[in-house]
Amino acid sequence: MLHAMHDVLYHQYDLQKYDHLDFPGVVPRTFIGAIFISCLASPVVLILQLLRLPKIYGLIAVRLVLGCIILSTLRFFRIQVRRKFGPQVEAFFVVLTASEFHLLFYCTRPLPNILAMGLVILAYAFWMKGSYLATLRCLTFATVVFRCDILLLLGPIGLELLMTKSVSLWKAMKCCIITALTGTVLSLLLDSILWQKIIWPEFEVFWFNSILNRSSEWGTHSFHWYFSSALPRSLLVSYPLCLLGVLIDRRIIRYFLPVFSFVLLYSKLPHKELRFIIGSVPIFNLSAALSASRIYNNRNKSIWKWLYLIMMGSLLVSLGCSVITFMASYDNYPGGHALKVLHQMGPNTNKFTEQWVHIDSYAAMNGVSRFCENNLPWRYSKEEGIRLEEFRHRNFTYLLNEHPNIEGFKCLFAVNAFSKAHLQVKLPPIILLKEPKVFIHGNFRSQEISNTDWPGCP
């Protein structure tokens, strides 16, 4: 999706230059979200181009636009929390959400999951507001356009609305069918043009993940992983508080159970990632905010006083964990840093001699995007399937590779990235350890490389 935004902004109608035609990925993705974000960011990108600033500022622009959209949906949700549960619960919801790392981190990640999450948060807000058909529209559109797995959330929420007689079966079916047809036709028309074949991306994703069950090729986790690992890491102190909230405030049950069912149903798929269920976090945080509000109101009572002290201490621990996670994530994009170093130290004198850079899969997945690329003399390749011994027979000037030694190339620079956290008995109690993850290699046959003073590799 990130490369789609780049191509829409910088290549526009020249479809032959679009990255997805050469590197389509495992499954196709819709361009609807990328075009929407790019249109909003285009005035800023136009100014950047007029000022001749590097494209990396365009990356910042699109991520800021996406972040603002997601934060706007969270604001709308927060307003509905205040309407239904009061300003104190709203305040605790904000504090708990701000103390967590993953939700805010994902807000600016250009992924289909995040665009779907924006619609899911809108659905939650309409749900609490009493606009039930709007809730179904948001979830249905998110399902057919961005993430077919939102169907696992649409089902439980739709069932809850029917069981509580919030909507009639006929109105719900009519609303969902019209929205699904609208979203499907829009995706078919737009994506068939850009993919240059008749395609409905989310149907192919559904077929690949659910029918063929091939997503497990990218790793599997146990059934309980979301509950034993993903949610505790993302919610932190909110995890025990959200479970307590169901017990002490019955108002949250109608919202909590469908979202809990969504995570439970998703747990049956072997391949698991936190981003798949990140849309469940706001409801869990709301349940936790209800617990925190009740504990705060009763903090002067004997037993509740201890709960209050434990809650405040846990909140401080959560903040500390979020800070540590932020520091680790800051050093977790060695590919992008390596390309930046290469541009800074690489040759800039002869603009007519092409400098071919090969970027391997590891570097591409860890910070390298087309927003990081420079103009001539730099040229880039992400060709896959090249064996290490074949590189010496190719005409690449530089390699960004996860392997420290490659025949025919000299290791010029190593980029360190986060490896693990280490506990110690002195201050600071936790230190983050790094190790070389991406290496810049230079071709021995290049005269310009031998004339450049590189620091070398460890």
XYZ file of C-alpha atoms in Angstrom:
458
model
C 0.000 0.000 0.000
C 2.905 2.359 0.733
C 4.343 1.846 -2.735
C 0.874 2.350 -4.201
C 0.728 5.770 -2.520
C 4.155 6.618 -3.942
C 3.147 5.609 -7.450
C -0.160 7.495 -7.332
C 1.635 10.647 -6.168
C 4.725 10.532 -8.365
C 3.767 8.441 -11.437
C 0.053 9.300 -11.577
C -1.288 8.069 -14.947
C 1.916 6.289 -16.054
C 0.783 2.831 -14.933
C 3.766 1.042 -16.469
C 6.006 2.524 -13.770
C 3.833 1.270 -10.906
C 5.648 -1.038 -8.519
C 2.864 -3.604 -8.132
C 3.116 -4.698 -11.777
C 6.694 -5.920 -11.175
C 6.248 -6.973 -7.550
C 2.573 -7.865 -7.039
C 3.061 -9.429 -3.619
C 1.516 -12.622 -2.300
C -2.067 -11.368 -2.697
C -3.392 -8.262 -4.497
C -4.596 -5.274 -2.504
C -7.041 -2.543 -3.391
C -5.890 0.917 -4.493
C -8.936 2.671 -3.014
C -7.262 3.525 0.268
C -3.978 4.509 -1.375
C -5.735 6.876 -3.793
C -7.815 8.416 -0.994
C -4.766 9.095 1.206
C -2.697 10.292 -1.752
C -5.355 12.776 -2.830
C -5.390 14.316 0.636
C -1.585 14.450 0.760
C -1.103 15.652 -2.839
C -1.095 19.424 -2.085
C 1.731 18.947 0.405
C 3.648 16.665 -1.970
C 3.240 19.228 -4.769
C 4.821 21.897 -2.568
C 7.649 19.501 -1.693
C 8.297 18.885 -5.391
C 8.349 22.606 -6.129
C 10.889 23.066 -3.347
C 12.898 20.109 -4.753
C 12.914 18.348 -1.410
C 13.649 14.598 -1.197
C 10.759 12.178 -1.599
C 11.217 10.984 1.970
C 9.218 14.053 3.047
C 6.378 12.723 0.909
C 6.449 9.593 3.046
C 6.083 11.730 6.161
C 3.175 13.561 4.531
C 1.148 10.444 3.658
C 1.753 8.887 7.064
C 0.673 12.087 8.812
C -2.505 12.170 6.724
C -3.274 8.556 7.594
C -2.527 9.192 11.258
C -4.822 12.209 11.335
C -7.645 10.163 9.809
C -7.327 7.366 12.367
C -6.991 9.818 15.255
C -10.097 11.617 13.993
C -12.075 8.379 14.169
C -10.738 7.816 17.700
C -11.859 11.335 18.597
C -15.372 10.602 17.308
C -15.373 7.381 19.329
C -14.173 9.268 22.416
C -17.053 11.744 22.085
C -19.543 8.871 22.076
C -17.824 7.398 25.139
C -18.389 10.706 26.942
C -22.037 10.799 25.872
C -22.786 7.293 27.062
C -20.466 6.771 30.032
C -19.513 10.259 31.225
C -16.434 12.520 31.147
C -14.524 10.556 33.802
C -14.645 7.322 31.813
C -13.668 9.349 28.747
C -10.632 10.723 30.589
C -9.484 7.260 31.655
C -10.035 5.969 28.118
C -7.714 8.690 26.789
C -5.069 8.031 29.454
C -5.073 4.273 28.886
C -4.976 4.612 25.109
C -2.134 7.139 25.265
C -0.123 4.882 27.582
C -0.156 2.007 25.081
C 2.319 1.732 22.251
C 0.859 -0.466 19.556
C -2.445 1.249 18.746
C -0.842 4.660 18.240
C 2.101 3.077 16.430
C -0.206 1.420 13.928
C -2.188 4.628 13.333
C 0.318 5.799 10.717
C 1.180 2.407 9.233
C -0.055 2.353 5.591
C -1.678 -1.077 5.731
C -5.142 -2.297 4.678
C -5.636 -3.356 8.306
C -5.319 0.254 9.446
C -7.774 1.629 6.896
C -10.162 -1.109 7.954
C -9.499 -0.175 11.594
C -10.582 3.400 10.882
C -13.936 2.135 9.609
C -14.214 -0.271 12.543
C -13.694 2.555 15.038
C -16.334 4.581 13.199
C -18.641 1.568 13.464
C -18.066 1.415 17.228
C -18.888 5.108 17.549
C -22.098 4.800 15.498
C -22.968 1.700 17.528
C -22.824 3.645 20.781
C -24.551 6.635 19.194
C -27.505 4.460 18.154
C -26.902 4.786 14.397
C -27.045 1.044 13.829
C -27.382 1.054 10.049
C -24.302 3.288 9.825
C -22.501 0.708 11.959
C -23.362 -2.041 9.493
C -22.377 0.123 6.510
C -18.912 0.828 7.936
C -18.246 -2.820 8.753
C -19.594 -4.100 5.431
C -17.562 -1.621 3.375
C -14.430 -2.460 5.367
C -15.065 -6.166 4.708
C -15.510 -6.064 0.937
C -12.885 -3.399 0.211
C -10.057 -3.460 2.773
C -10.077 -6.608 4.933
C -12.356 -9.563 4.301
C -11.685 -10.825 7.840
C -13.780 -7.972 9.276
C -16.634 -10.335 8.429
C -15.743 -12.077 11.709
C -16.586 -8.821 13.503
C -19.580 -7.917 11.361
C -21.237 -11.231 12.204
C -21.197 -10.926 16.028
C -22.119 -7.219 15.992
C -24.918 -7.827 13.478
C -26.201 -10.692 15.607
C -26.178 -8.471 18.700
C -28.161 -5.778 16.878
C -30.726 -8.343 15.744
C -31.041 -10.007 19.155
C -31.571 -6.666 20.906
C -34.041 -5.660 18.158
C -31.971 -2.565 17.400
C -32.552 -3.207 13.684
C -34.899 -5.495 11.793
C -33.563 -8.391 9.759
C -34.924 -6.906 6.530
C -33.325 -3.476 7.097
C -30.016 -5.053 8.115
C -29.915 -7.308 5.035
C -30.889 -4.462 2.727
C -28.243 -2.168 4.215
C -25.452 -4.763 4.052
C -26.296 -5.955 0.527
C -26.420 -2.428 -0.937
C -23.169 -1.431 0.788
C -21.457 -4.672 -0.253
C -22.494 -4.242 -3.881
C -21.374 -0.606 -3.882
C -17.984 -1.443 -2.406
C -17.472 -4.451 -4.664
C -18.331 -2.553 -7.860
C -16.087 0.354 -6.819
C -13.210 -2.019 -6.121
C -13.771 -3.975 -9.340
C -13.814 -0.854 -11.504
C -10.830 0.890 -9.949
C -8.584 -2.071 -9.186
C -9.192 -3.765 -12.541
C -7.788 -0.671 -14.248
C -4.728 -0.422 -12.024
C -3.997 -4.159 -11.911
C -4.711 -4.365 -15.669
C -6.983 -7.373 -15.251
C -10.455 -8.018 -13.909
C -9.968 -8.360 -10.178
C -11.705 -8.000 -6.831
C -8.708 -7.996 -4.456
C -10.465 -8.913 -1.222
C -12.113 -11.951 -2.775
C -8.693 -13.230 -3.792
C -7.408 -12.542 -0.273
C -10.368 -14.457 1.154
C -9.736 -17.365 -1.195
C -6.012 -17.445 -0.387
C -6.323 -17.142 3.407
C -9.582 -18.887 4.217
C -10.281 -21.395 1.457
C -6.720 -22.431 0.577
C -5.461 -21.633 4.117
C -2.082 -20.661 2.678
C -1.484 -17.801 5.107
C -0.003 -20.408 7.471
C 3.022 -20.551 5.134
C 4.119 -17.299 6.787
C 4.194 -18.785 10.267
C 1.697 -20.116 12.778
C 0.874 -19.606 16.433
C -1.128 -21.554 18.966
C -4.864 -20.975 19.386
C -4.420 -18.885 22.549
C -1.690 -16.584 21.160
C -3.930 -13.514 20.834
C -5.055 -13.865 24.449
C -1.734 -14.942 25.942
C 0.681 -12.737 23.974
C -0.736 -10.193 21.507
C -3.407 -8.566 23.678
C -1.316 -8.459 26.881
C 1.489 -6.712 24.968
C -0.816 -4.221 23.282
C -3.156 -3.482 26.199
C -0.674 -3.709 29.104
C -2.496 -2.558 32.263
C -5.753 -2.369 30.323
C -5.747 -6.140 29.858
C -6.693 -7.108 33.430
C -8.784 -3.966 33.789
C -10.901 -4.762 30.728
C -11.743 -8.199 32.115
C -12.690 -6.596 35.433
C -14.850 -4.059 33.587
C -17.165 -6.784 32.312
C -17.774 -7.904 35.897
C -18.399 -4.510 37.501
C -20.291 -2.633 34.768
C -22.985 -4.492 32.824
C -23.325 -1.660 30.293
C -20.149 -2.747 28.512
C -21.241 -6.358 27.970
C -23.165 -5.670 24.739
C -20.045 -4.092 23.234
C -17.451 -6.375 24.792
C -18.894 -9.780 23.873
C -19.099 -9.282 20.059
C -15.544 -7.917 19.946
C -14.303 -10.729 22.195
C -16.057 -13.183 19.858
C -14.243 -11.608 16.907
C -10.848 -12.288 18.516
C -11.966 -15.786 19.496
C -13.097 -16.612 15.958
C -9.904 -15.172 14.498
C -7.875 -17.399 16.807
C -8.887 -20.408 14.713
C -6.685 -19.195 11.835
C -3.138 -20.573 12.321
C -1.347 -17.478 10.997
C -1.624 -14.707 13.572
C -0.406 -11.120 13.797
C -1.351 -8.345 16.195
C -2.412 -6.057 13.349
C -5.176 -8.506 12.418
C -7.053 -7.789 15.668
C -5.813 -4.255 16.391
C -9.356 -2.950 15.793
C -10.518 -4.687 18.977
C -8.305 -2.541 21.230
C -10.612 0.541 21.566
C -13.486 -1.539 22.986
C -11.159 -3.338 25.392
C -9.751 0.035 26.455
C -13.280 1.292 27.059
C -13.994 -1.663 29.317
C -10.714 -0.970 31.136
C -11.655 2.720 31.500
C -14.913 1.706 33.208
C -12.910 -0.378 35.684
C -10.429 2.425 36.284
C -13.247 4.901 36.862
C -14.949 2.620 39.403
C -11.670 1.998 41.240
C -10.913 5.719 41.295
C -14.343 6.604 42.710
C -13.940 4.053 45.508
C -10.261 4.707 46.215
C -10.932 5.773 49.834
C -12.514 2.436 50.761
C -10.347 -0.285 52.311
C -10.105 -2.933 49.595
C -10.517 -0.498 46.717
C -7.595 1.578 48.050
C -5.224 -1.288 47.361
C -6.705 -1.793 43.914
C -6.192 1.895 43.239
C -2.515 1.731 44.273
C -1.976 -1.372 42.151
C -3.685 0.291 39.191
C -1.565 3.459 39.430
C 1.627 1.431 39.769
C 0.647 -0.729 36.802
C -0.073 2.378 34.759
C 3.461 3.645 35.414
C 4.846 0.244 34.412
C 2.772 0.408 31.202
C 4.230 3.811 30.388
C 7.714 2.446 30.946
C 7.035 -0.541 28.689
C 5.688 1.760 25.968
C 8.811 3.952 26.160
C 11.061 0.906 25.859
C 9.020 -0.439 22.941
C 9.207 2.951 21.237
C 12.994 3.026 21.594
C 13.240 -0.497 20.203
C 10.993 0.316 17.244
C 13.061 3.417 16.469
C 16.046 1.143 15.799
C 14.029 -1.458 13.951
C 14.306 -0.164 10.359
C 17.895 -1.019 9.371
C 17.073 -1.264 5.662
C 15.907 2.337 5.436
C 18.873 3.575 7.462
C 21.273 1.622 5.245
C 19.862 3.206 2.084
C 20.134 6.664 3.674
C 23.802 6.027 4.540
C 24.452 4.765 1.006
C 22.998 7.918 -0.533
C 25.074 10.104 1.792
C 28.405 8.330 1.296
C 27.949 7.047 -2.237
C 29.334 8.802 -5.317
C 27.686 12.056 -6.311
C 30.200 13.357 -8.834
C 29.408 11.464 -12.027
C 25.670 11.640 -12.642
C 25.983 9.754 -15.917
C 27.350 6.551 -14.394
C 24.440 4.521 -13.132
C 24.749 3.161 -9.616
C 22.736 -0.040 -9.433
C 21.567 -0.987 -5.945
C 20.095 -4.400 -5.216
C 17.784 -4.523 -2.195
C 17.091 -7.952 -0.745
C 13.782 -8.974 0.833
C 14.925 -8.409 4.417
C 16.046 -4.830 3.740
C 12.876 -4.135 1.747
C 10.704 -5.277 4.653
C 12.636 -3.231 7.195
C 12.454 0.375 6.135
C 13.166 0.569 2.396
C 10.396 1.986 0.230
C 10.194 3.846 -3.055
C 9.896 7.062 -1.069
C 13.522 6.474 -0.032
C 14.824 6.296 -3.593
C 16.827 9.087 -5.246
C 16.956 10.143 -8.865
C 19.774 9.361 -11.304
C 22.477 8.158 -11.115
C 20.784 5.821 -8.635
C 18.911 2.793 -9.960
C 17.271 0.132 -7.825
C 16.413 -3.540 -8.122
C 14.366 -5.792 -5.817
C 14.782 -8.861 -7.989
C 14.129 -11.963 -5.928
C 15.550 -15.442 -6.113
C 19.193 -14.462 -6.730
C 21.578 -16.854 -4.996
C 24.517 -15.324 -3.115
C 27.100 -16.833 -5.471
C 25.336 -15.265 -8.471
C 25.792 -11.654 -7.373
C 29.442 -11.576 -8.513
C 28.252 -12.177 -12.080
C 25.698 -9.361 -12.011
C 26.254 -5.663 -12.646
C 25.105 -4.380 -9.260
C 27.264 -1.610 -7.815
C 25.927 -1.941 -4.285
C 23.978 -4.513 -2.326
C 21.743 -3.994 0.689
C 21.729 -7.464 2.127
C 21.242 -9.322 5.400
C 24.340 -11.472 4.751
C 27.697 -10.096 5.975
C 29.857 -11.783 3.330
C 29.144 -12.014 -0.397
C 31.707 -13.194 -2.930
C 32.854 -10.455 -5.311
C 31.719 -7.669 -2.992
C 33.347 -5.756 -0.160
C 31.381 -5.112 3.015
C 31.372 -1.328 3.376
C 29.046 -0.622 6.277
C 26.907 -2.518 8.784
C 23.662 -1.120 10.182
C 22.740 -2.156 13.681
C 19.157 -2.798 14.738
C 17.338 -3.854 17.871
C 18.091 -7.402 18.937
C 16.780 -7.904 22.493
C 16.276 -6.219 25.852
C 18.714 -7.030 28.654
C 17.962 -6.748 32.374
C 20.685 -5.691 34.783
C 20.970 -4.879 38.489
C 22.392 -1.379 37.951
C 20.982 1.753 36.354
C 19.476 1.772 33.854
C 17.752 -1.522 34.739
C 16.968 -2.298 31.098
C 19.255 -1.784 28.129
C 18.456 -2.445 24.485
C 21.020 -4.551 22.680
C 21.708 -4.117 18.984
C 23.442 -6.232 16.408
C 24.266 -5.822 12.687
C 21.202 -6.640 10.626
C 21.729 -5.055 7.176
C 25.046 -4.762 5.353
C 26.045 -2.426 2.518
C 28.302 -4.224 0.030
C 30.269 -2.636 -2.793
C 31.363 -4.314 -6.021
C 35.143 -4.904 -6.111
C 35.151 -3.920 -9.786
C 33.908 -0.375 -9.087
C 36.701 2.209 -9.015
C 34.505 4.755 -7.225
C 33.988 2.395 -4.290
C 37.724 1.955 -3.755
C 38.125 5.760 -3.721
C 35.467 6.235 -1.033
C 36.389 6.049 2.646
C 33.889 3.583 4.108
C 34.095 2.521 7.769
C 33.880 -1.171 6.894
C 32.076 -3.965 8.746
C 32.803 -5.618 12.088
